[in-house]
CSV table of C-alpha atoms and ligand atoms in Angstrom, one decimal:
chain,number,residue,atom,x,y,z
G,1,MET,CA,-0.3,24.9,-13.9
G,2,ARG,CA,3.5,24.9,-14.4
G,3,LEU,CA,5.1,22.4,-12.0
G,4,GLY,CA,8.6,21.4,-11.2
G,5,VAL,CA,9.5,18.0,-9.5
G,6,PHE,CA,12.9,17.4,-7.9
G,7,GLY,CA,13.7,13.7,-7.8
G,8,THR,CA,12.4,10.9,-10.1
G,9,GLY,CA,12.4,7.9,-7.7
G,10,TYR,CA,9.2,6.1,-6.7
G,11,ALA,CA,7.4,9.2,-5.4
G,12,GLY,CA,8.9,11.7,-7.9
G,13,LEU,CA,8.3,9.7,-11.1
G,14,VAL,CA,4.7,8.8,-10.2
G,15,THR,CA,4.0,12.3,-9.0
G,16,SER,CA,5.5,13.8,-12.3
G,17,VAL,CA,3.5,11.5,-14.5
G,18,GLY,CA,0.4,11.8,-12.4
G,19,LEU,CA,0.4,15.6,-12.4
G,20,ALA,CA,1.0,15.6,-16.2
G,21,GLN,CA,-1.9,13.2,-16.6
G,22,LEU,CA,-4.1,15.8,-14.8
G,23,GLY,CA,-3.2,18.2,-17.6
G,24,HIS,CA,-0.4,20.2,-15.9
G,25,THR,CA,3.0,21.0,-17.5
G,26,VAL,CA,5.6,19.2,-15.5
G,27,THR,CA,9.4,19.6,-15.6
G,28,ALA,CA,11.1,16.8,-13.6
G,29,ILE,CA,14.7,17.0,-12.5
G,30,ASP,CA,17.1,14.3,-11.7
G,31,LYS,CA,20.8,14.6,-11.1
G,32,ASP,CA,21.5,11.4,-13.0
G,33,PRO,CA,21.8,12.0,-16.8
G,34,ASP,CA,21.3,8.3,-17.5
G,35,ILE,CA,17.9,8.3,-15.6
G,36,VAL,CA,16.9,11.5,-17.4
G,37,ALA,CA,17.8,10.0,-20.8
G,38,ARG,CA,15.9,6.8,-20.0
G,39,LEU,CA,12.8,8.5,-18.8
G,40,SER,CA,12.9,11.0,-21.7
G,41,ASP,CA,12.9,7.9,-23.9
G,42,GLY,CA,9.7,6.7,-22.2
G,43,ARG,CA,11.4,3.9,-20.3
G,44,PRO,CA,10.4,3.8,-16.6
G,45,THR,CA,13.1,3.3,-14.1
G,46,ILE,CA,10.8,1.5,-11.7
G,47,TYR,CA,8.4,-1.5,-12.0
G,48,GLU,CA,5.0,0.1,-11.4
G,49,PRO,CA,1.8,-1.2,-13.2
G,50,GLY,CA,0.4,1.4,-15.6
G,51,LEU,CA,3.3,3.8,-15.3
G,52,GLY,CA,4.9,3.1,-18.7
G,53,GLU,CA,1.8,3.9,-20.6
G,54,LEU,CA,1.2,7.2,-18.8
G,55,LEU,CA,4.8,8.2,-19.1
G,56,THR,CA,4.8,7.7,-22.9
G,57,ALA,CA,1.4,9.4,-23.3
G,58,ASN,CA,2.4,12.5,-21.4
G,59,LEU,CA,5.8,12.8,-23.0
G,60,GLY,CA,4.0,12.5,-26.4
G,61,ALA,CA,1.5,15.2,-25.3
G,62,GLY,CA,4.4,17.5,-24.5
G,63,ARG,CA,3.1,17.9,-20.9
G,64,LEU,CA,6.1,16.2,-19.3
G,65,ARG,CA,9.8,16.5,-19.7
G,66,PHE,CA,12.9,15.4,-17.8
G,67,THR,CA,16.2,17.4,-17.3
G,68,THR,CA,19.3,17.5,-15.2
G,69,ARG,CA,19.2,21.3,-15.2
G,70,ALA,CA,17.4,22.6,-12.1
G,71,GLU,CA,17.4,26.2,-13.5
G,72,GLU,CA,15.1,25.0,-16.3
G,73,ALA,CA,12.6,23.6,-13.8
G,74,MET,CA,12.7,26.7,-11.7
G,75,ALA,CA,12.2,29.1,-14.6
G,76,ALA,CA,9.3,26.9,-15.9
G,77,SER,CA,7.4,26.4,-12.6
G,78,ASP,CA,5.2,28.2,-10.1
G,79,ILE,CA,5.1,25.2,-7.7
G,80,ILE,CA,8.2,23.0,-7.0
G,81,PHE,CA,7.7,19.5,-5.5
G,82,LEU,CA,10.5,18.0,-3.5
G,83,CYS,CA,10.5,14.3,-4.1
G,84,VAL,CA,14.0,13.4,-3.2
G,85,GLY,CA,15.0,10.4,-1.1
G,86,THR,CA,14.8,10.5,2.7
G,87,PRO,CA,16.3,7.1,3.6
G,88,PRO,CA,16.9,6.0,7.2
G,89,ARG,CA,20.2,6.8,8.9
G,90,ALA,CA,21.9,4.2,11.1
G,91,ASP,CA,20.4,5.8,14.2
G,92,GLY,CA,16.9,5.5,12.7
G,93,ARG,CA,16.4,9.1,12.0
G,94,ALA,CA,15.6,10.3,8.5
G,95,GLU,CA,18.6,11.3,6.3
G,96,LEU,CA,17.7,14.7,5.0
G,97,SER,CA,20.8,15.7,3.2
G,98,GLN,CA,19.1,15.4,-0.2
G,99,VAL,CA,16.4,17.7,1.0
G,100,GLU,CA,19.0,20.2,2.1
G,101,GLU,CA,20.9,19.9,-1.1
G,102,VAL,CA,17.8,20.7,-3.2
G,103,SER,CA,17.0,23.6,-0.9
G,104,CYS,CA,20.5,25.0,-1.5
G,105,THR,CA,20.2,24.4,-5.2
G,106,ILE,CA,16.9,26.3,-5.7
G,107,ALA,CA,17.5,29.2,-3.2
G,108,PRO,CA,19.7,31.3,-5.5
G,109,MET,CA,17.4,30.5,-8.5
G,110,LEU,CA,14.3,32.1,-6.9
G,111,ASP,CA,13.0,35.0,-9.0
G,112,GLY,CA,9.6,36.0,-7.9
G,113,TYR,CA,7.2,34.0,-5.8
G,114,LYS,CA,7.5,30.2,-5.8
G,115,LEU,CA,5.7,27.6,-3.7
G,116,ILE,CA,8.0,24.8,-2.6
G,117,VAL,CA,6.2,21.7,-1.6
G,118,GLU,CA,7.5,18.7,0.4
G,119,LYS,CA,6.1,15.6,-1.2
G,120,SER,CA,8.8,13.2,0.2
G,121,THR,CA,8.1,11.8,3.7
G,122,VAL,CA,9.9,14.0,6.2
G,123,PRO,CA,9.9,14.4,10.0
G,124,ALA,CA,7.6,17.1,11.3
G,125,ARG,CA,9.3,20.6,11.2
G,126,THR,CA,11.5,19.8,8.2
G,127,ALA,CA,9.7,22.6,6.4
G,128,PHE,CA,11.1,25.0,9.0
G,129,TRP,CA,14.6,24.0,8.1
G,130,ILE,CA,14.0,24.1,4.3
G,131,ASP,CA,12.6,27.7,4.8
G,132,TRP,CA,15.6,28.6,7.0
G,133,THR,CA,18.1,27.2,4.4
G,134,ILE,CA,16.5,29.0,1.5
G,135,ARG,CA,16.3,32.4,3.3
G,136,ARG,CA,20.0,32.2,4.1
G,137,LEU,CA,21.0,31.4,0.5
G,138,ALA,CA,18.4,33.4,-1.5
G,139,LEU,CA,19.8,36.4,-3.4
G,140,GLY,CA,18.1,39.2,-1.5
G,141,GLU,CA,14.5,39.3,-0.3
G,142,ARG,CA,12.7,36.5,-2.3
G,143,GLU,CA,9.0,35.7,-1.9
G,144,PHE,CA,8.4,32.0,-1.4
G,145,ASP,CA,6.5,29.6,0.9
G,146,VAL,CA,7.2,26.0,2.0
G,147,ALA,CA,4.2,23.7,2.2
G,148,SER,CA,3.6,20.0,2.8
G,149,ASN,CA,1.6,17.7,0.6
G,150,PRO,CA,2.6,14.1,1.6
G,151,GLU,CA,2.2,11.2,-0.8
G,152,PHE,CA,0.3,8.1,0.3
G,153,LEU,CA,1.5,5.9,-2.7
G,154,ARG,CA,1.8,2.2,-2.2
G,155,GLU,CA,4.3,0.4,-4.4
G,156,GLY,CA,2.6,-1.8,-6.9
G,157,SER,CA,-0.5,0.5,-6.9
G,158,ALA,CA,1.2,3.9,-6.9
G,159,VAL,CA,-0.4,5.2,-10.2
G,160,ARG,CA,-3.9,4.3,-9.0
G,161,ASP,CA,-3.2,5.7,-5.5
G,162,PHE,CA,-2.1,9.0,-7.1
G,163,LEU,CA,-5.1,9.3,-9.5
G,164,GLN,CA,-7.7,7.9,-6.9
G,165,PRO,CA,-6.4,9.1,-3.5
G,166,ASP,CA,-8.4,8.4,-0.3
G,167,ARG,CA,-7.6,11.9,0.8
G,168,ILE,CA,-5.4,14.9,0.0
G,169,VAL,CA,-3.5,16.4,2.8
G,170,ILE,CA,-2.4,20.0,2.4
G,171,GLY,CA,-0.1,21.6,4.9
G,172,ALA,CA,0.2,25.4,4.4
G,173,ASP,CA,0.9,28.3,6.7
G,174,THR,CA,0.0,31.1,4.4
G,175,GLU,CA,-3.2,31.8,2.5
G,176,ARG,CA,-1.3,32.1,-0.8
G,177,ALA,CA,0.3,28.6,-0.4
G,178,ARG,CA,-3.1,27.1,0.7
G,179,SER,CA,-5.0,28.5,-2.2
G,180,LEU,CA,-2.3,27.5,-4.8
G,181,LEU,CA,-2.5,23.9,-3.7
G,182,LEU,CA,-6.3,23.9,-3.6
G,183,ASP,CA,-6.3,25.4,-7.1
G,184,LEU,CA,-4.0,22.6,-8.1
G,185,TYR,CA,-6.0,19.7,-6.7
G,186,GLU,CA,-9.6,20.7,-6.2
G,187,PRO,CA,-10.5,20.7,-10.0
G,188,SER,CA,-9.2,17.1,-10.3
G,189,PHE,CA,-10.3,15.3,-7.1
G,190,ASP,CA,-13.5,14.9,-5.2
G,191,CYS,CA,-11.9,13.0,-2.3
G,192,PRO,CA,-11.8,14.5,1.2
G,193,PHE,CA,-9.2,17.3,1.7
G,194,VAL,CA,-7.4,17.8,5.0
G,195,VAL,CA,-6.1,21.4,5.0
G,196,THR,CA,-3.9,22.2,8.0
G,197,SER,CA,-0.6,23.6,9.2
G,198,VAL,CA,2.6,22.4,7.5
G,199,THR,CA,3.8,20.7,10.7
G,200,THR,CA,0.6,18.9,11.1
G,201,ALA,CA,0.6,17.6,7.5
G,202,GLU,CA,4.2,16.4,7.9
G,203,LEU,CA,3.2,14.5,11.1
G,204,ILE,CA,0.1,13.0,9.5
G,205,LYS,CA,2.3,11.1,7.0
G,206,HIS,CA,4.6,9.6,9.6
G,207,VAL,CA,1.7,8.7,11.9
G,208,ALA,CA,-0.2,7.0,9.1
G,209,ASN,CA,2.6,4.7,8.3
G,210,THR,CA,3.4,4.0,11.9
G,211,PHE,CA,-0.2,3.0,12.5
G,212,LEU,CA,-0.2,0.7,9.5
G,213,ALA,CA,3.0,-0.9,10.9
G,214,THR,CA,1.4,-1.2,14.3
G,215,LYS,CA,-1.7,-2.9,12.9
G,216,ILE,CA,0.5,-5.5,11.1
G,217,SER,CA,2.6,-6.2,14.2
G,218,PHE,CA,-0.5,-6.5,16.3
G,219,ILE,CA,-2.0,-9.2,14.0
G,220,ASN,CA,1.4,-10.9,14.0
G,221,LEU,CA,1.5,-11.0,17.8
G,222,VAL,CA,-2.0,-12.5,17.6
G,223,SER,CA,-0.7,-14.9,15.1
G,224,ASP,CA,1.9,-16.3,17.6
G,225,LEU,CA,-0.9,-16.8,20.1
G,226,CYS,CA,-3.0,-18.6,17.4
G,227,GLU,CA,-0.1,-21.0,16.9
G,228,GLY,CA,-0.2,-21.9,20.6
G,229,LEU,CA,-3.9,-22.3,20.6
G,230,GLY,CA,-4.1,-24.2,17.3
G,231,VAL,CA,-6.5,-21.7,15.7
G,232,ASP,CA,-6.3,-19.9,12.4
G,233,VAL,CA,-5.2,-16.2,12.6
G,234,ALA,CA,-6.9,-15.5,9.3
G,235,THR,CA,-10.2,-16.3,10.8
G,236,VAL,CA,-9.5,-14.2,13.9
G,237,ALA,CA,-8.5,-11.3,11.5
G,238,LYS,CA,-11.8,-11.8,9.6
G,239,GLY,CA,-13.8,-11.8,12.8
G,240,ILE,CA,-12.3,-8.6,14.1
G,241,GLY,CA,-11.9,-6.9,10.8
G,242,LEU,CA,-15.7,-6.8,10.1
G,243,ASP,CA,-15.9,-4.2,12.8
G,244,PRO,CA,-15.7,-1.0,10.8
G,245,ARG,CA,-13.8,0.6,13.8
G,246,ILE,CA,-11.0,-2.0,13.1
G,247,GLY,CA,-11.3,-2.6,9.4
G,248,SER,CA,-10.1,-5.7,7.5
G,249,HIS,CA,-7.1,-4.1,5.8
G,250,PHE,CA,-3.6,-4.6,7.1
G,251,LEU,CA,-4.6,-7.6,9.2
G,252,GLN,CA,-2.7,-10.2,7.0
G,253,ALA,CA,-0.4,-12.1,9.3
G,254,GLY,CA,2.9,-13.3,7.9
G,255,LEU,CA,6.5,-12.1,7.6
G,256,GLY,CA,5.6,-8.6,8.6
G,257,PHE,CA,6.2,-5.2,7.0
G,258,GLY,CA,9.2,-4.5,4.7
G,259,GLY,CA,9.7,-1.9,2.0
G,260,SER,CA,11.3,1.5,2.0
G,261,CYS,CA,8.6,3.3,3.9
G,262,LEU,CA,6.9,1.6,6.9
G,263,PRO,CA,10.2,0.5,8.6
G,264,LYS,CA,11.9,3.8,8.1
G,265,ASP,CA,8.9,6.0,8.9
G,266,LEU,CA,8.3,4.0,12.1
G,267,SER,CA,11.9,4.4,13.2
G,268,ALA,CA,11.9,8.1,12.3
G,269,LEU,CA,8.7,8.7,14.4
G,270,ILE,CA,10.2,6.8,17.3
G,271,LYS,CA,13.3,9.0,17.3
G,272,GLN,CA,11.3,12.2,17.0
G,273,ALA,CA,8.9,11.1,19.8
G,274,GLU,CA,11.9,10.2,22.0
G,275,ASP,CA,13.4,13.6,21.2
G,276,HIS,CA,10.2,15.1,22.6
G,277,GLY,CA,10.3,13.0,25.7
G,278,VAL,CA,7.6,10.6,24.7
G,279,ASP,CA,7.7,7.0,26.0
G,280,VAL,CA,7.9,5.0,22.7
G,281,GLY,CA,7.8,1.5,24.3
G,282,MET,CA,4.7,0.6,22.4
G,283,LEU,CA,6.4,1.5,19.0
G,284,ARG,CA,9.6,-0.3,20.0
G,285,GLU,CA,7.5,-3.4,20.4
G,286,VAL,CA,6.0,-2.9,16.9
G,287,GLU,CA,9.6,-2.9,15.6
G,288,ARG,CA,10.7,-5.9,17.7
G,289,ILE,CA,7.7,-8.1,16.7
G,290,ASN,CA,8.4,-7.3,13.1
G,291,LYS,CA,12.1,-8.1,13.3
G,292,ALA,CA,11.2,-11.5,14.9
G,293,ARG,CA,9.0,-12.7,12.0
G,294,MET,CA,12.0,-13.9,10.0
G,295,ASP,CA,13.3,-16.0,12.9
G,296,ARG,CA,9.8,-17.6,13.2
G,297,LEU,CA,9.8,-18.5,9.6
G,298,LEU,CA,13.3,-20.0,9.7
G,299,ALA,CA,12.3,-22.1,12.7
G,300,LYS,CA,9.5,-23.5,10.6
G,301,VAL,CA,11.9,-24.3,7.8
G,302,GLU,CA,14.1,-26.2,10.3
G,303,ARG,CA,11.1,-27.9,11.8
G,304,ALA,CA,10.1,-29.0,8.3
G,305,LEU,CA,13.5,-30.2,7.1
G,306,TRP,CA,15.5,-30.9,10.3
G,307,VAL,CA,18.9,-30.6,8.7
G,308,LEU,CA,19.3,-27.7,6.2
G,309,ARG,CA,22.8,-28.6,4.9
G,310,ASN,CA,22.6,-29.8,1.3
G,311,LYS,CA,18.8,-29.6,1.3
G,312,VAL,CA,17.5,-28.0,-2.0
G,313,ILE,CA,15.1,-25.2,-1.2
G,314,GLY,CA,13.0,-23.3,-3.8
G,315,VAL,CA,12.6,-19.7,-2.7
G,316,LEU,CA,9.4,-18.1,-4.1
G,317,GLY,CA,9.5,-14.3,-4.1
G,318,VAL,CA,12.2,-11.8,-3.2
G,319,ALA,CA,10.4,-8.5,-3.4
G,320,PHE,CA,9.1,-7.0,-0.1
G,321,LYS,CA,5.5,-7.5,-1.4
G,322,ARG,CA,3.7,-8.4,-4.7
G,323,ASP,CA,3.6,-6.2,-7.8
G,324,THR,CA,7.0,-4.6,-7.2
G,325,ASP,CA,10.6,-5.4,-7.9
G,326,ASP,CA,11.7,-3.5,-4.8
G,327,ILE,CA,13.6,-5.6,-2.3
G,328,ARG,CA,14.3,-2.8,0.2
G,329,GLY,CA,13.4,-4.2,3.7
G,330,ALA,CA,12.3,-7.5,2.1
G,331,PRO,CA,12.3,-10.7,4.1
G,332,SER,CA,14.5,-12.3,1.4
G,333,LEU,CA,17.4,-10.0,2.5
G,334,GLY,CA,17.4,-12.0,5.8
G,335,VAL,CA,16.1,-15.4,4.8
G,336,VAL,CA,18.3,-16.0,1.7
G,337,PRO,CA,21.7,-15.4,3.4
G,338,ARG,CA,20.6,-17.4,6.5
G,339,LEU,CA,19.6,-20.4,4.5
G,340,HIS,CA,22.6,-20.1,2.2
G,341,GLY,CA,24.9,-19.8,5.3
G,342,ALA,CA,23.3,-23.0,6.7
G,343,GLY,CA,24.5,-24.9,3.7
G,344,ALA,CA,21.2,-25.2,1.8
G,345,ILE,CA,21.1,-25.2,-2.0
G,346,LEU,CA,18.8,-22.4,-3.1
G,347,ARG,CA,16.9,-21.9,-6.3
G,348,ILE,CA,15.3,-18.5,-6.3
G,349,TYR,CA,12.4,-17.2,-8.3
G,350,ASP,CA,10.6,-13.8,-8.4
G,351,PRO,CA,8.1,-12.7,-11.1
G,352,ALA,CA,9.5,-9.2,-11.3
G,353,GLY,CA,13.0,-10.6,-11.6
G,354,ALA,CA,15.4,-10.9,-8.7
G,355,ARG,CA,17.8,-8.4,-10.4
G,356,SER,CA,18.4,-6.5,-7.2
G,357,LEU,CA,18.9,-9.6,-5.1
G,358,LYS,CA,21.2,-11.1,-7.7
G,359,ALA,CA,23.4,-8.0,-7.4
G,360,LEU,CA,23.6,-8.6,-3.7
G,361,TYR,CA,23.9,-12.4,-3.7
G,362,PRO,CA,25.4,-13.5,-7.0
G,363,PRO,CA,24.8,-17.0,-8.2
G,364,ASP,CA,27.3,-19.7,-6.9
G,365,ASP,CA,27.3,-23.5,-6.7
G,366,ARG,CA,24.7,-23.3,-3.9
G,367,LEU,CA,22.6,-20.3,-5.0
G,368,GLY,CA,20.8,-20.2,-8.4
G,369,TYR,CA,18.2,-18.0,-10.0
G,370,VAL,CA,15.5,-19.6,-12.0
G,371,ASP,CA,12.7,-18.4,-14.3
G,372,SER,CA,9.6,-20.0,-12.8
G,373,ALA,CA,8.1,-21.3,-9.6
G,374,TYR,CA,8.2,-24.8,-11.2
G,375,GLU,CA,11.9,-24.6,-11.8
G,376,ALA,CA,12.3,-23.5,-8.2
G,377,ALA,CA,10.4,-26.7,-7.2
G,378,ARG,CA,12.4,-29.0,-9.3
G,379,ASN,CA,14.2,-31.6,-7.0
G,380,ALA,CA,13.5,-29.3,-4.0
G,381,HIS,CA,13.1,-30.7,-0.5
G,382,ALA,CA,10.9,-27.6,0.3
G,383,LEU,CA,9.5,-24.5,-1.2
G,384,VAL,CA,9.7,-21.3,1.0
G,385,ILE,CA,7.3,-18.5,0.0
G,386,LEU,CA,8.5,-15.0,0.9
G,387,THR,CA,6.3,-12.7,-1.3
G,388,ASP,CA,2.6,-12.7,-1.8
G,389,TRP,CA,2.6,-12.7,-5.6
G,390,ASP,CA,-0.8,-13.7,-7.0
G,391,GLU,CA,0.8,-16.2,-9.4
G,392,PHE,CA,1.9,-18.3,-6.5
G,393,ARG,CA,-1.7,-18.7,-5.4
G,394,SER,CA,-2.6,-20.5,-8.7
G,395,LEU,CA,0.3,-23.0,-8.8
G,396,ASP,CA,-0.5,-26.4,-10.3
G,397,PHE,CA,0.0,-28.5,-7.2
G,398,ASP,CA,0.1,-31.8,-9.0
G,399,ARG,CA,2.9,-30.5,-11.1
G,400,VAL,CA,4.7,-28.9,-8.1
G,401,ARG,CA,4.4,-32.2,-6.2
G,402,SER,CA,5.7,-34.2,-9.1
G,403,LEU,CA,8.8,-32.0,-9.4
G,404,MET,CA,9.7,-31.9,-5.7
G,405,ARG,CA,11.7,-34.5,-3.8
G,406,THR,CA,9.6,-34.0,-0.7
G,407,PRO,CA,6.2,-32.1,-0.9
G,408,ILE,CA,6.9,-29.5,1.8
G,409,ILE,CA,5.8,-25.8,1.6
G,410,VAL,CA,6.8,-23.2,4.2
G,411,ASP,CA,4.6,-20.2,3.5
G,412,GLY,CA,5.6,-16.9,5.0
G,413,ARG,CA,2.6,-15.1,3.5
G,414,ASN,CA,-0.2,-17.5,4.4
G,415,LEU,CA,-1.3,-17.8,0.8
G,416,PHE,CA,-3.1,-21.1,1.2
G,417,GLU,CA,-5.6,-22.9,3.4
G,418,PRO,CA,-3.8,-25.6,5.4
G,419,ALA,CA,-6.5,-28.2,4.8
G,420,GLN,CA,-6.3,-27.6,1.0
G,421,LEU,CA,-2.6,-28.2,1.0
G,422,GLN,CA,-2.9,-31.3,3.1
G,423,THR,CA,-5.5,-32.7,0.7
G,424,GLU,CA,-3.1,-31.9,-2.1
G,425,GLY,CA,-0.5,-34.1,-0.3
G,426,PHE,CA,1.8,-31.4,1.0
G,427,GLU,CA,3.2,-30.7,4.4
G,428,TYR,CA,2.3,-27.1,4.8
G,429,TYR,CA,3.8,-24.7,7.3
G,430,SER,CA,2.5,-21.1,7.7
G,431,LEU,CA,2.4,-18.4,10.4
G,432,GLY,CA,-0.4,-18.5,12.9
G,433,ARG,CA,-2.5,-21.3,11.5
G,434,GLY,CA,-1.1,-24.6,12.8
G,435,ASP,CA,1.0,-26.8,10.6
G,436,ALA,CA,-0.5,-29.4,8.3
G,437,THR,CA,2.1,-32.1,8.5
G,438,LEU,CA,1.8,-35.6,7.1
G,439,ARG,CA,4.1,-37.0,9.7
G,440,ARG,CA,2.8,-38.6,12.9
G,441,GLU,CA,3.9,-36.2,15.7
G,442,PRO,CA,5.5,-38.0,18.6
G,443,GLN,CA,2.7,-38.6,21.2
G,444,ARG,CA,3.2,-36.5,24.3
G,445,VAL,CA,3.7,-39.0,27.1
G,446,ARG,CA,1.3,-38.0,30.0
G,447,GLY,CA,2.3,-38.4,33.6
U,1,UDX,C1,3.3,2.1,2.5
U,1,UDX,C2,1.9,2.7,2.8
U,1,UDX,O1,0.9,1.8,2.6
U,1,UDX,C3,1.7,3.9,1.8
U,1,UDX,O2,0.5,4.5,2.1
U,1,UDX,C4,2.9,4.9,2.0
U,1,UDX,O3,2.7,5.9,1.1
U,1,UDX,C5,4.2,4.1,1.7
U,1,UDX,O4,4.3,3.0,2.5
U,1,UDX,P1,4.2,0.3,0.7
U,1,UDX,O5,5.4,0.4,1.6
U,1,UDX,O6,4.4,0.5,-0.7
U,1,UDX,O7,3.2,1.5,1.2
U,1,UDX,O8,3.6,-1.1,1.0
U,1,UDX,P2,2.3,-1.6,1.8
U,1,UDX,O9,1.3,-2.1,0.8
U,1,UDX,O10,1.9,-0.6,2.8
U,1,UDX,O11,2.9,-2.9,2.6
U,1,UDX,C6,4.0,-2.6,3.4
U,1,UDX,C7,4.5,-4.0,4.0
U,1,UDX,O12,3.5,-4.5,4.9
U,1,UDX,C8,4.8,-5.0,2.9
U,1,UDX,O13,6.0,-5.7,3.3
U,1,UDX,C9,3.6,-6.0,3.1
U,1,UDX,O14,3.9,-7.3,2.7
U,1,UDX,C10,3.3,-5.9,4.6
U,1,UDX,N1,1.9,-6.1,4.9
U,1,UDX,C11,0.9,-5.3,4.4
U,1,UDX,C12,1.6,-7.2,5.8
U,1,UDX,O15,2.5,-7.9,6.3
U,1,UDX,N2,0.3,-7.4,6.2
U,1,UDX,C13,-0.7,-6.6,5.7
U,1,UDX,O16,-1.9,-6.9,6.0
U,1,UDX,C14,-0.4,-5.6,4.8
């Protein structure tokens, strides 16, 4: 089929490449000519495993091309995917100006039936406003439908998630829209399909991310109780996760959820629920628990080091999670300035490069960026782990210990077993598992 994709960010680029990989002809539009030139040259604009190879292959096969000219995409497409950004506004609602802008752009270009499909994550009933906007601006009576086909792509596994989806959700309010999207997807996927109304499909996406966020804050609440009881939250998570009604995924306690999706989708759903008179106290608690994770980690750093001023701290990981270079909503955005402000001397390392963080916090006499975890450990009083990169799990502890001034690790992602680190001669602090310190704690005086 002939497909158009507006927006070549995380969702748009993966969707464009994925649809081309399925054999469709895809014209992707971005307003930024530099992005269009870079992508046309086969150079991805995002760090996503496997994306570069597919981009190059589909460009070479002539199934995929990038342009700044929307009219080219409209003329060459029967289905138009809206993959533009919907970032959070200050009040927590989704910012939909890019969605409106594309709606205004395509309206006068409609010539004959087109199916316009929301792929970006939008609040329920956004399709109504897209339809309303296009009808006002279209040149005369134009046939079109607006449908919803939310993406469930995780950064770091987006290509796999597109090509091997758990399910495909189709929101369509006309038979024509419904059958077009089924024609598009059914030949390529044998996963479950959820075919429903547009509004229901829009809501499914927000509710999915809100539930994932809720699950993470739940296990982090339990993690705080585990600290008090001196038990390991990872074992509790394993014990409950083996119940298929609970499931073992998204029960990893730590610094909580970041990224460009869970935080913003949670706040957008809270706002929409409030607008409909729903008591959102439970969801506000999910947000509050998550925001408090960084303070708990910083308290651990102070417990480990006492005075932070002039202490050398190696920071391992700046991305919001492994296998991405995205720092949106990452714990590093809070932890780095707080440690820097407390007078610590930071040596920061991330395998995907800390380019985005370096732009926000340029190097100075107390803040340096290094090229390996070992360089971050050199002369450090402590290592603080903020991202669950696999390479941190396989560190050579003898080498790390020999490089550090004091063998202290504060782990915000619970990558290691406390007993293992104690055996390796480290003081190990994590979240929800008791602290493996080498010091003799002051005995509590009874009486
Ligand atoms: C999420 C949803 O998973 C995806 O379906 C949706 O399309 C987009 O939003 P993403 O934001 O890329 O994907 O990352 P995800 O893997 O969901 O992790 C989100 C955050 O939760 C990360 O900061 C991660 O570190 C954290 N997390 C995840 C936990 O703290 N504990 C867990 O058990 C899992």
